[in-house]
XYZ file of C-alpha atoms in Angstrom:
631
model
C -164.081 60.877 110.257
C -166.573 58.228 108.244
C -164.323 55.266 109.204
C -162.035 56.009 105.992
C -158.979 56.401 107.323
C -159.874 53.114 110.321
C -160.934 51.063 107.467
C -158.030 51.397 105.680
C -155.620 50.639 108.141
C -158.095 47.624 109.359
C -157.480 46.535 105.899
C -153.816 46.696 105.276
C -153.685 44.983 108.944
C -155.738 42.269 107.585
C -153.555 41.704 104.258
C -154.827 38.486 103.898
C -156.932 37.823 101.053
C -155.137 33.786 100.997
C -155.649 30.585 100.274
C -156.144 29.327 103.516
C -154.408 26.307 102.626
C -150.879 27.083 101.117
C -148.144 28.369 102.555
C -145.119 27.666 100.287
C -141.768 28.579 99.995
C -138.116 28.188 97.887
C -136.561 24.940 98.626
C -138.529 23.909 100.972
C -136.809 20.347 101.676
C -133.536 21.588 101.460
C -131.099 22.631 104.012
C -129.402 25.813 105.432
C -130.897 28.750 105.230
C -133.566 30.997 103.517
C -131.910 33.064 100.298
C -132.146 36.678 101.210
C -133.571 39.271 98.885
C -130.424 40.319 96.797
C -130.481 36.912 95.993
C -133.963 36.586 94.099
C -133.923 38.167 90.335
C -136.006 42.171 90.171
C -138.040 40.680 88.055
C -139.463 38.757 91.181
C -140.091 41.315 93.298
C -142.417 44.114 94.367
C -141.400 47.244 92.333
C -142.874 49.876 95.434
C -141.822 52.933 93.411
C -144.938 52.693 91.721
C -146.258 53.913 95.314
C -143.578 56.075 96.420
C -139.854 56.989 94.658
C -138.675 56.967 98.652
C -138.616 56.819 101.743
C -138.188 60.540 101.641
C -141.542 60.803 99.662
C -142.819 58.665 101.832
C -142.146 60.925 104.887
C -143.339 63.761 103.099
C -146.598 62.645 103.157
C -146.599 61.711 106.655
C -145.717 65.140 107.791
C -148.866 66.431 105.509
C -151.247 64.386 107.215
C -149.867 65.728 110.375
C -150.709 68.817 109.743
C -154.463 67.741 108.885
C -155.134 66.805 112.109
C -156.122 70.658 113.027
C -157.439 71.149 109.635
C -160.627 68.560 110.531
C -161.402 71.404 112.519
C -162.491 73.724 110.100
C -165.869 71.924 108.928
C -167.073 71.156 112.539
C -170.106 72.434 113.432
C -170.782 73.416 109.700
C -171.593 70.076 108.216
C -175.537 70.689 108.428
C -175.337 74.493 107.381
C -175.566 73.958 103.109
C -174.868 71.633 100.735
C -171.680 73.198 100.341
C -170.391 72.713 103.481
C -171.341 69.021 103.298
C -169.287 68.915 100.049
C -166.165 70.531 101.100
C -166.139 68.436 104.085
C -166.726 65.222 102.592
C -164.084 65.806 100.047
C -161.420 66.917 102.278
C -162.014 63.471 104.250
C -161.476 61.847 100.712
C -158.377 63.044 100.213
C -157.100 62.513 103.598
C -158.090 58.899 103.018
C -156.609 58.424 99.662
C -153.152 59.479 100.896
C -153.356 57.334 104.056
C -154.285 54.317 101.789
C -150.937 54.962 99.716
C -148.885 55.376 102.812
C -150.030 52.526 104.384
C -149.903 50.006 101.240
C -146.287 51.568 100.871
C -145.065 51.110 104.368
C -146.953 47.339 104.473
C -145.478 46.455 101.707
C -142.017 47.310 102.872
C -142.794 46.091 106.288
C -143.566 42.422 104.795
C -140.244 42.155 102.221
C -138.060 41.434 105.267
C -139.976 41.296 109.148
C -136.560 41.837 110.460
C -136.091 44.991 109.230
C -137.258 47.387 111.964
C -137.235 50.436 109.677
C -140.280 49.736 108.309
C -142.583 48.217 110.661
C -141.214 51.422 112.713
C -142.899 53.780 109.752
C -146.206 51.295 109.779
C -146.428 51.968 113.490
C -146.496 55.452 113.097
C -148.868 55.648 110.788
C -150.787 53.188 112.662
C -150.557 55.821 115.814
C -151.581 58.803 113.353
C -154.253 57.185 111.777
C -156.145 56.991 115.569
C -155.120 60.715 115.579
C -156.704 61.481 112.299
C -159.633 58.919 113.199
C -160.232 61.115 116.389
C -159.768 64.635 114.257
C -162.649 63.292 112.139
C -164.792 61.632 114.140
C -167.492 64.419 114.736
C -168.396 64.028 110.593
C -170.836 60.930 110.970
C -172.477 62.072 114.106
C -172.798 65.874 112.454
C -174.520 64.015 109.824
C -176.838 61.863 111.186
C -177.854 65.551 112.906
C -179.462 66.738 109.665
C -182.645 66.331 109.531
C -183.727 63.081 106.635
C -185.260 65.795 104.576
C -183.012 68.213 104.521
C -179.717 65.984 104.185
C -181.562 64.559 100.538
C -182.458 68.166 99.806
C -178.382 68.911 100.191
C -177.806 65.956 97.925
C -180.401 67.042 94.839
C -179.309 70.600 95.249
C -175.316 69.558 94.853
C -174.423 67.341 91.928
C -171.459 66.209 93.492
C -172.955 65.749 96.631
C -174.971 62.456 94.409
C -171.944 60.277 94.047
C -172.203 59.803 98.507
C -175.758 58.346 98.459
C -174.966 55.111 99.179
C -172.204 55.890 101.729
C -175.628 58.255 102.986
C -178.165 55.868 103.068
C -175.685 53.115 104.848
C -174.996 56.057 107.699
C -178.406 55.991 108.254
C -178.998 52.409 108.470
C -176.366 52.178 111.074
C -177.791 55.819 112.841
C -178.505 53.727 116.176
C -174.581 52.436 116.021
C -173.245 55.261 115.784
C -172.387 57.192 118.948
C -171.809 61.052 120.041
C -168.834 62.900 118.802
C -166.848 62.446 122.340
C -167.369 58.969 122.419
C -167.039 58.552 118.668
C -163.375 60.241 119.566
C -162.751 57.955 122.163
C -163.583 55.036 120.347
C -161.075 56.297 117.352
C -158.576 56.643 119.829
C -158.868 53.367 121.459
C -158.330 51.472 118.527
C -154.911 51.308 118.464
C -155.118 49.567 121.569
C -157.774 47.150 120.664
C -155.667 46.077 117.859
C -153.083 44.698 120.252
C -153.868 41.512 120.613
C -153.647 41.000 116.844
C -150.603 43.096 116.314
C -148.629 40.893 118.857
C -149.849 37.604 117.580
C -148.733 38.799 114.161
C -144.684 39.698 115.212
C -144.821 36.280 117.069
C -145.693 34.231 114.270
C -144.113 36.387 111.284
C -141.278 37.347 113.302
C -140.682 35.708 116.908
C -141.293 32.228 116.715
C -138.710 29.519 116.757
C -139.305 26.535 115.502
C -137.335 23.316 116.011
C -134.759 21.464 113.580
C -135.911 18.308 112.060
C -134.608 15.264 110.253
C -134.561 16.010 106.600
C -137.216 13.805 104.146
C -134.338 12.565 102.038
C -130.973 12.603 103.899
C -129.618 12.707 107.167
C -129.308 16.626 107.146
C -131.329 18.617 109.496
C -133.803 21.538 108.817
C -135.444 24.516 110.120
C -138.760 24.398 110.303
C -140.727 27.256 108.963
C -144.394 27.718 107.370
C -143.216 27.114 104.191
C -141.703 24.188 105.047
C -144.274 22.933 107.321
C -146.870 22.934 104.307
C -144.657 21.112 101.187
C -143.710 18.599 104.097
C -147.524 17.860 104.319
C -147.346 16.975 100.574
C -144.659 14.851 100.864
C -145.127 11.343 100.380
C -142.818 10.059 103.250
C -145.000 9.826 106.207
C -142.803 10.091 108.786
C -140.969 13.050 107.561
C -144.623 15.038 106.992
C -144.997 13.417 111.451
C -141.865 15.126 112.249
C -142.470 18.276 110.604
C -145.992 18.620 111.939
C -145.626 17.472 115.319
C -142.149 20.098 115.081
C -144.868 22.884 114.116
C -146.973 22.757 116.834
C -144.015 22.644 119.095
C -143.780 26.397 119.993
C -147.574 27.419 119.659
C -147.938 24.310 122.948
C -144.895 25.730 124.531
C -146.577 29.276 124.848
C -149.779 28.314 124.974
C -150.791 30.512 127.558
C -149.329 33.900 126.187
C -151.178 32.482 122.925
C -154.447 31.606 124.914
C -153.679 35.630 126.292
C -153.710 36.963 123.086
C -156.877 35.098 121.606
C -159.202 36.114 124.713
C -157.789 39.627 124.455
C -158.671 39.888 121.125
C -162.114 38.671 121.801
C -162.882 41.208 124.883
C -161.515 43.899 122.457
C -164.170 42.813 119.756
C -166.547 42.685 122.910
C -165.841 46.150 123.948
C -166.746 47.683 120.403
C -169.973 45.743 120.126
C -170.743 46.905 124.011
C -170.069 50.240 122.985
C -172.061 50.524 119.487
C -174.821 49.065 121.029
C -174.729 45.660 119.781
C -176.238 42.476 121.314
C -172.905 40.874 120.491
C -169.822 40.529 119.040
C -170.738 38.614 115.508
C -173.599 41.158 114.593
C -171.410 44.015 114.950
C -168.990 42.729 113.262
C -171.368 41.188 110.244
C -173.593 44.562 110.107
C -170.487 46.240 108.984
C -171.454 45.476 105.771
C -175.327 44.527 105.815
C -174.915 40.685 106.558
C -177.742 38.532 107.879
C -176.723 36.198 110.636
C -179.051 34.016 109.259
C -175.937 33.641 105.915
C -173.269 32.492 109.020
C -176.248 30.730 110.870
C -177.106 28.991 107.602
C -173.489 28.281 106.460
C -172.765 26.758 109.645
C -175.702 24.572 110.121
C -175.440 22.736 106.342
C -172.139 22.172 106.020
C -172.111 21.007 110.032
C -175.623 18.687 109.177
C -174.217 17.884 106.067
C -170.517 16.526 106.879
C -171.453 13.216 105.273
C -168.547 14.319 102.478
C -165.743 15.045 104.519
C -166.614 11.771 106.363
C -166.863 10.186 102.951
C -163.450 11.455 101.427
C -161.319 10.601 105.077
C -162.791 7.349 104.715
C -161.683 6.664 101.100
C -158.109 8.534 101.170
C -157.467 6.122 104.401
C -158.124 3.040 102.252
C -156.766 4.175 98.789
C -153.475 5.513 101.240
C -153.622 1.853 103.054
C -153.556 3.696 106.748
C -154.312 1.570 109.712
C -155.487 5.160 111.108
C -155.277 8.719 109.669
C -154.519 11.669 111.369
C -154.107 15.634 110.033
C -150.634 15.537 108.367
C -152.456 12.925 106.233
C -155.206 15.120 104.858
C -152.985 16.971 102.372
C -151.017 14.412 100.633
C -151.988 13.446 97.077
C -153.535 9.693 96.902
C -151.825 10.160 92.874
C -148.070 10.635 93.752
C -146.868 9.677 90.293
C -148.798 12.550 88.581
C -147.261 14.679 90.569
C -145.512 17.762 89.402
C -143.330 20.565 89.642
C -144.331 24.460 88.417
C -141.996 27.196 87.635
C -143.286 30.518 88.765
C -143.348 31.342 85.299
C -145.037 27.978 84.102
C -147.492 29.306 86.692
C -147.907 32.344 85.048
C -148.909 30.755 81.412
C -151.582 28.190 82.983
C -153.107 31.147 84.643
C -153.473 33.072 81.208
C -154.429 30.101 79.598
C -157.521 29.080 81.896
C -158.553 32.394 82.854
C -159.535 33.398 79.274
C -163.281 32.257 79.708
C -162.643 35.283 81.318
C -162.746 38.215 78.409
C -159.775 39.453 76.720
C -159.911 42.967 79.099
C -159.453 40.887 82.083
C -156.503 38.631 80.650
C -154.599 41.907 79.681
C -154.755 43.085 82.589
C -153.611 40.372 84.250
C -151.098 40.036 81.537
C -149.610 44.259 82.569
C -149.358 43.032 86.274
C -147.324 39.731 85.589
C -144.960 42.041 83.411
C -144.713 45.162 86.193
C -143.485 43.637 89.115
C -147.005 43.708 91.043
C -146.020 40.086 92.552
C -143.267 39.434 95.199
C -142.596 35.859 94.593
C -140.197 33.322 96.563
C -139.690 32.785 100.066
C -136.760 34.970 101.677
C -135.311 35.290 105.035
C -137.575 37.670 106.955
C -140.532 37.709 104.407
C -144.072 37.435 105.952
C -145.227 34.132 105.317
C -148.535 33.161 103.705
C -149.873 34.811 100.653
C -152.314 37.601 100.321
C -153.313 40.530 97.751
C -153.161 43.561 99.499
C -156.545 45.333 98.289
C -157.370 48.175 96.362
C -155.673 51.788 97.007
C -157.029 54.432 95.084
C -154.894 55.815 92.553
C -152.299 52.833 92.684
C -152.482 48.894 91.583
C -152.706 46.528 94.003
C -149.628 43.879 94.998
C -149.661 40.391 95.634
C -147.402 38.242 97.928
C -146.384 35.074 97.461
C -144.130 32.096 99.039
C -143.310 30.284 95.059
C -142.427 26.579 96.067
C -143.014 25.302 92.824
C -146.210 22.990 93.495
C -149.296 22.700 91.885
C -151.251 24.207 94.655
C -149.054 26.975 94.508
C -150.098 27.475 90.944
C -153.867 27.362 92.364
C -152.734 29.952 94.911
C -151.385 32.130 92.199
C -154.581 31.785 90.094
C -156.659 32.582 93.915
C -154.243 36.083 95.199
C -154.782 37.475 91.117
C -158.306 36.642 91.146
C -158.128 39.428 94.567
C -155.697 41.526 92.626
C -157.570 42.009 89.245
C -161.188 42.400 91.241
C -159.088 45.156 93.217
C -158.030 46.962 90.601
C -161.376 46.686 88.333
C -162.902 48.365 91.464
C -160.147 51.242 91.415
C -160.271 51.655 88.139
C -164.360 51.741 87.941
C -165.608 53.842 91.277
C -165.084 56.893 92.727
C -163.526 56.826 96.216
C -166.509 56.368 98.572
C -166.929 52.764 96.677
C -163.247 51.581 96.051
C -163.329 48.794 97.669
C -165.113 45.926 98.727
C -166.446 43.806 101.357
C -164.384 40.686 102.402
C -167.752 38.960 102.247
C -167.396 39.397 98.352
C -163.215 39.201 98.203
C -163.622 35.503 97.969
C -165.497 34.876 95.148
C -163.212 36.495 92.545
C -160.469 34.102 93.838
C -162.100 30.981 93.517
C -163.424 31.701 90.329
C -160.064 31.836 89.381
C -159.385 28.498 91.101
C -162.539 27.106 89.802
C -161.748 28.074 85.763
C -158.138 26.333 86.297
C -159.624 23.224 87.495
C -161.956 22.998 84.833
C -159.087 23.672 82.326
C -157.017 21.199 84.007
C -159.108 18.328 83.981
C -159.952 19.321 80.053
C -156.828 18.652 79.219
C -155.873 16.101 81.909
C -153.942 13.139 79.619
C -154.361 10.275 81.424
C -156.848 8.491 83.611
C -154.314 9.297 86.959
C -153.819 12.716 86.091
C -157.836 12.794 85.748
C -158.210 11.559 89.332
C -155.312 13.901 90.749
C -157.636 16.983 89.537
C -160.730 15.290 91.071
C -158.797 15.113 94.202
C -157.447 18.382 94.079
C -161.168 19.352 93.858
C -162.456 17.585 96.928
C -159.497 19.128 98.514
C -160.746 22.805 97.648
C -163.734 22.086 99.104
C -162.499 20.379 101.990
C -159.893 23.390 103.154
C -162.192 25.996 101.613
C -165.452 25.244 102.313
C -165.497 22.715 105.373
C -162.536 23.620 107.145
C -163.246 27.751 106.988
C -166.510 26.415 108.322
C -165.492 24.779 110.913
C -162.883 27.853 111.759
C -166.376 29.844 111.591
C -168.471 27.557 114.002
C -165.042 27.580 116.528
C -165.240 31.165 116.249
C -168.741 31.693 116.747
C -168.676 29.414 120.172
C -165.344 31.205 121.584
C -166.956 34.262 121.281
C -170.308 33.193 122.487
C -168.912 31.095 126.000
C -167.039 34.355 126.105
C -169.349 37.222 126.339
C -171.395 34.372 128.694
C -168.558 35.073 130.885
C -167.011 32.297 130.447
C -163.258 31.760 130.808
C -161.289 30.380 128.261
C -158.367 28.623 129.048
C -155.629 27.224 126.583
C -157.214 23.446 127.740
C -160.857 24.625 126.899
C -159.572 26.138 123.564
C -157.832 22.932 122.743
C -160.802 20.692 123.674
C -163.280 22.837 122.306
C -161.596 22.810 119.011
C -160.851 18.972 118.811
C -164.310 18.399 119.098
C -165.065 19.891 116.463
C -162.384 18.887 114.301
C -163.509 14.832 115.290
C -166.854 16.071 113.932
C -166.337 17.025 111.325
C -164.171 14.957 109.805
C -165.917 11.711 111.088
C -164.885 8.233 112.809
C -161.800 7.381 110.810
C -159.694 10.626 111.799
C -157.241 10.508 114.720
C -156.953 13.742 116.567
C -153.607 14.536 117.852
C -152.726 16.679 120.599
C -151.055 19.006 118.331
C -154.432 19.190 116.187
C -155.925 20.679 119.069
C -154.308 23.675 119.069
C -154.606 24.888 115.975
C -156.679 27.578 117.424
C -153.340 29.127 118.228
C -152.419 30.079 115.032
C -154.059 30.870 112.974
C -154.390 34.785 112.194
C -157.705 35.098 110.749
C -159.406 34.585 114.403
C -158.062 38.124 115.196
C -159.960 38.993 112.441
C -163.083 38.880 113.837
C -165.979 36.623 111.703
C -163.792 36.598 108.912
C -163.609 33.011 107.904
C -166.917 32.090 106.831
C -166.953 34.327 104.005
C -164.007 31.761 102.503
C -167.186 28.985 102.382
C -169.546 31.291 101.593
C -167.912 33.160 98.757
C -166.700 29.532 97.432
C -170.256 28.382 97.286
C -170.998 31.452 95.335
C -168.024 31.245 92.915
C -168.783 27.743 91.800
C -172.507 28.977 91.010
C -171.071 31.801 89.090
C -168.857 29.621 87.123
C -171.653 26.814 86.282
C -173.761 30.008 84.771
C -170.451 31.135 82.605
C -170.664 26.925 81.322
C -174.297 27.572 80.669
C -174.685 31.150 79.324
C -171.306 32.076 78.103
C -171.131 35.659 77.437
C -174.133 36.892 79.263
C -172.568 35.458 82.782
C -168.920 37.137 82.041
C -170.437 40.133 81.640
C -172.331 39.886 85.153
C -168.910 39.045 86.705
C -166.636 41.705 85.028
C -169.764 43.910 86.777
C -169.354 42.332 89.719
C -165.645 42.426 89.632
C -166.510 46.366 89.023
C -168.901 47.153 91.925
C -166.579 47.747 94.998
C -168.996 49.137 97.411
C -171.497 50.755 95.367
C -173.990 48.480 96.762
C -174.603 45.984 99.557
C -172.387 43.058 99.163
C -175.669 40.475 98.976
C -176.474 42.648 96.545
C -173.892 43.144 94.383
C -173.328 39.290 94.452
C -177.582 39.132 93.598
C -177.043 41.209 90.132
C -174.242 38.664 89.299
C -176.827 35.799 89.707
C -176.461 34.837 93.069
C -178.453 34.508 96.042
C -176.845 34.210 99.508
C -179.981 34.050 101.138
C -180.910 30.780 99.558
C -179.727 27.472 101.362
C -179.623 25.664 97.955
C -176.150 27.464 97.024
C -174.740 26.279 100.094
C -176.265 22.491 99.379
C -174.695 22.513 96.066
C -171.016 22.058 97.156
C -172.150 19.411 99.449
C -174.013 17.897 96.629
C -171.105 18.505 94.066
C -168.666 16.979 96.410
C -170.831 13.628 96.909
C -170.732 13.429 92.500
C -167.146 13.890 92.742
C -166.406 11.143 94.968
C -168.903 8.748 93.323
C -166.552 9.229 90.345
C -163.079 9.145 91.666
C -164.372 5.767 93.329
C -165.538 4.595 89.798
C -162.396 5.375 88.374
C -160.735 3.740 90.896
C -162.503 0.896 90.240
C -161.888 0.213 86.538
């Protein structure tokens, strides 16, 4: 198998192309419980027969890619023998691959509406368990190939036209020829992934599903609440500082109560990682995972080093939203609260919706229709309901079917922002669907992120255009230096934490949940500078959050949101010559190297100055939100 089949299901496990910052839900302040689905308008909610009519279907489908298992067998040993044996080979694997992607968007999907509903994460877990099988059934195609001699495999290629639309997917075999192992182990390795996703898998049902976490005083009454991540993040927004204490100290309760199982989980996770990069032959965990897709360490090594010897910001904006926010000390659950409380407003989903249209059409008319057919189809699952997976993610491309978006509506601006982030994901998805063939449909997460924070860039900038007061000006400013603080500074940070786990880690190092916690508060106090109080409760924030099963994940949220604010100063500059490089670049999928593909639309990862930018644009932002605070 190339990996099509492991990559998709690695994707749809991931199902997290989010903010990073917002977390939102339906009444968040008020009491009782979450509404349940019947309760929420269709209109709201995923429409998932544009996947499959049924369950039935759904199962249909399943039992065909049962039966393929046997029919892998039928190209072995006959890969290298013409061109078109290559062909018929490679095609079959493509359309194993496109059915597994529908199945597993479908049963995802489902899985997410309502946690609690063991049908469905039943169905995922079987596909899960027959995509290894499949995996395993394939896995003697990239070893076969890299068999064929260089000259004869490009020979295969100019002698079958259809054999040209691979030589990419070819030439990044190749580069990855020393990686890739024999066909028994490249079995074995297919089969044991299933059980190196376990660490991930069970932090995912504990969070999404398990946890419990505590009743608390309500902001505005005597009435008591559930906590829940919704919940947790509008309380951070809240202007009553002891309610947004309760909440967050509340929170953390049941992430310090199982620490250990949680400390379990994270080192597992890391061994498996450790395990993979053993096996492929890598010096460690972060360059296997990075050469996945063609990524210099010295990108992460650079991120990491700027934004860590350039902190100066963060240290600047703690500082000032202490004073403005007259705090004898501040401490995390003060980092989110607005500093402009009487500009503050509420969003409808649908007021949402029209701001979105409205600042996205810098954009080109194509892209705001588009956007425009999935706001009218049902492609976004909307409020908070009991059972729904929290957070908020686009769920990638699928061949052959439009990609969804979840979100937790709680009627905030920054929900607004997410909304503007997830379709950002969905249209570059389904630009790449609609525009490659199926080798190429789909993209790198190192690129992901820059199509969302365009989107959050261009309704910033359309925001503050049309900002009508002096406060509302400075609530925009703020809610810039707050991108770049959760975005850029705080992914880094999650990146440099990473990095170091892994690193004590393979050392041989253990971790324990006290090592985590003050290996993690360090850096937090570092970042953020001399006027920030770490809690306890801060400390462990390596306990949940999801994207460290992920594996190097998070720095491509700072990276890609140094690269999107480049990309949208050229669109100020150029106009019509820039939108056309990003509607390309939005295009691409995998047709190229993601440095590359992020090169022709007029960036350069490789060059520290993009990176010194943001720090640099977030000094001239707080020079003038302290000059408007002074007039």
């Amino acid at each position: 198998m190339i990996n099509y089949v492991h990559k998709i299901v690695r994707t749809v496990l991931m199902l997290v192309l989010a903010t990073g910052m917002n977390w939102s839900n339906l009444n968040a302040q008020g009491g009782g419980e979450l509404p349940t689905r019947d309760q929420i308008e269709a209109k709201y909610k995923w429409n998932l027969t544009d996947i499959y009519e049924s369950d039935e279907a759904w199962e249909a489908d399943f039992k065909l890619m049962e039966s393929k298992v046997d029919e892998y067998g039928q190209f072995e040993g006959k890969i290298g023998n013409s061109a078109a044996d290559l062909l018929a080979c490679l095609k079959f694997d493509d359309e194993v691959g496109i059915t597994f992607g529908q199945m597993a968007l479908y049963s995802s999907l489902a899985k997410d509406r309502d946690l609690n509903n063991t049908k469905y994460k039943a169905m995922f877990d079987r596909l899960i368990a027959l995509s290894s099988k499949v995996s395993a059934a394939g896995s003697y195609i990239q070893p076969e190939i890299l068999k064929i001699p260089e000259d004869k495999l490009w020979g295969f290629v100019k002698e079958e036209a259809e054999l040209q639309v691979y030589t990419q997917m070819l030439k990044d075999m190749l580069r990855t020829k020393e990686h890739t192992l024999s066909k028994e182990l490249e079995e074995l390795m297919a089969l044991s992934g299933p059980v190196r996703g376990v660490p991930g898998d069970a932090f995912s049902m504990y969070k999404n599903a398990d946890i419990d976490y505590p009743m608390v005083k309500a902001e505005d009454s005597d009435e008591e609440i559930k906590i829940s991540d919704g919940r947790y993040y509008a309380a951070l927004y809240s202007n009553d500082r002891d309610f947004r204490e309760r909440v967050y100290r509340g929170y953390y309760e049941p992430y310090m109560k199982n620490k250990n199982l949680l400390a379990s989980l994270f080192n597992g996770n890391i061994k498996a990682g450790m395990f993979n990069a053993t096996a492929r032959k890598y010096d460690n965990t972060r360059q296997a995972a990075l050469d996945r897709n063609n990524i210099p360490l010295s990108v992460y090594d650079n991120l990491v080093k700027t934004a860590r010897d350039n902190a100066e910001p963060l240290h600047r904006w703690c500082g000032l939203k202490k004073k403005v926010l007259g705090l004898d000390d501040m401490h995390a659950y003060d980092t989110y609260v607005t500093l402009f409380p009487s500009v503050t407003k509420e969003y409808t989903y649908d007021e949402g919706v029209e701001l979105c249209l409205k600042a996205l059409a810098p954009l080109g008319e194509e892209y705001i229709n588009n956007l425009k057919m999935a706001f009218e189809n049902r492609w976004i699952d909307v409020y908070e309901t009991k059972g729904k997976r929290t957070g908020a993610y686009s769920s990638g491309t699928t061949y052959g079917k439009h990609p969804y978006v979840l979100l937790n509506w709680n009627g905030q601006l920054s929900d607004v922002f997410t909304l503007a982030h997830e379709m950002g994901h969905n249209m570059h998805s389904y630009l790449t669907a609609t525009n490659q063939p199926y080798p190429y449909a789909n993209y790198s997460i190192f690129v992901a992120e820059v199509a969302s924070t365009i989107n959050e860039a261009l309704l910033l900038d359309y925001l503050i255009q049309n900002a009508k007061s002096k406060e509302e000006k400075l609530a925009l400013i703020e809610k810039n230096l707050s991108q770049m603080t959760f975005t850029f500074y705080r992914q880094t940070r999650f990146a440099e934490f990473e990095q170091a786990a892994h690193e004590r880690t393979e050392k041989g190092e253990a971790l324990t949940p006290d090592i985590l916690s003050e290996m993690y508060g360090e850096m937090y106090k570092n970042y953020w500078g001399p006027d920030m109080v770490v809690d306890e409760e801060e400390n462990y924030t390596w306990a949940r959050i999801p994207h460290f099963y992920y594996n190097f994940y998070v720095y491509q949220y700072a990276t890609s949101f140094a690269a999107s604010q480049a990309l949208v100063a050229q669109v100020k500059e150029e106009g019509q010559p820039a939108i056309d490089r990003i509607i390309n670049f939005l295009s691409s999928g995998s047709s190229k190297y993601p440095i590359d593909v992020l090169k022709d639309a007029g960036v350069d990862m490789n060059s520290p100055e993009v990176v010194l930018a943001v720090v640099k644009k977030m000094n001239k932002l707080l020079d003038q939100m302290e000059e408007l605070l002074e007039d």
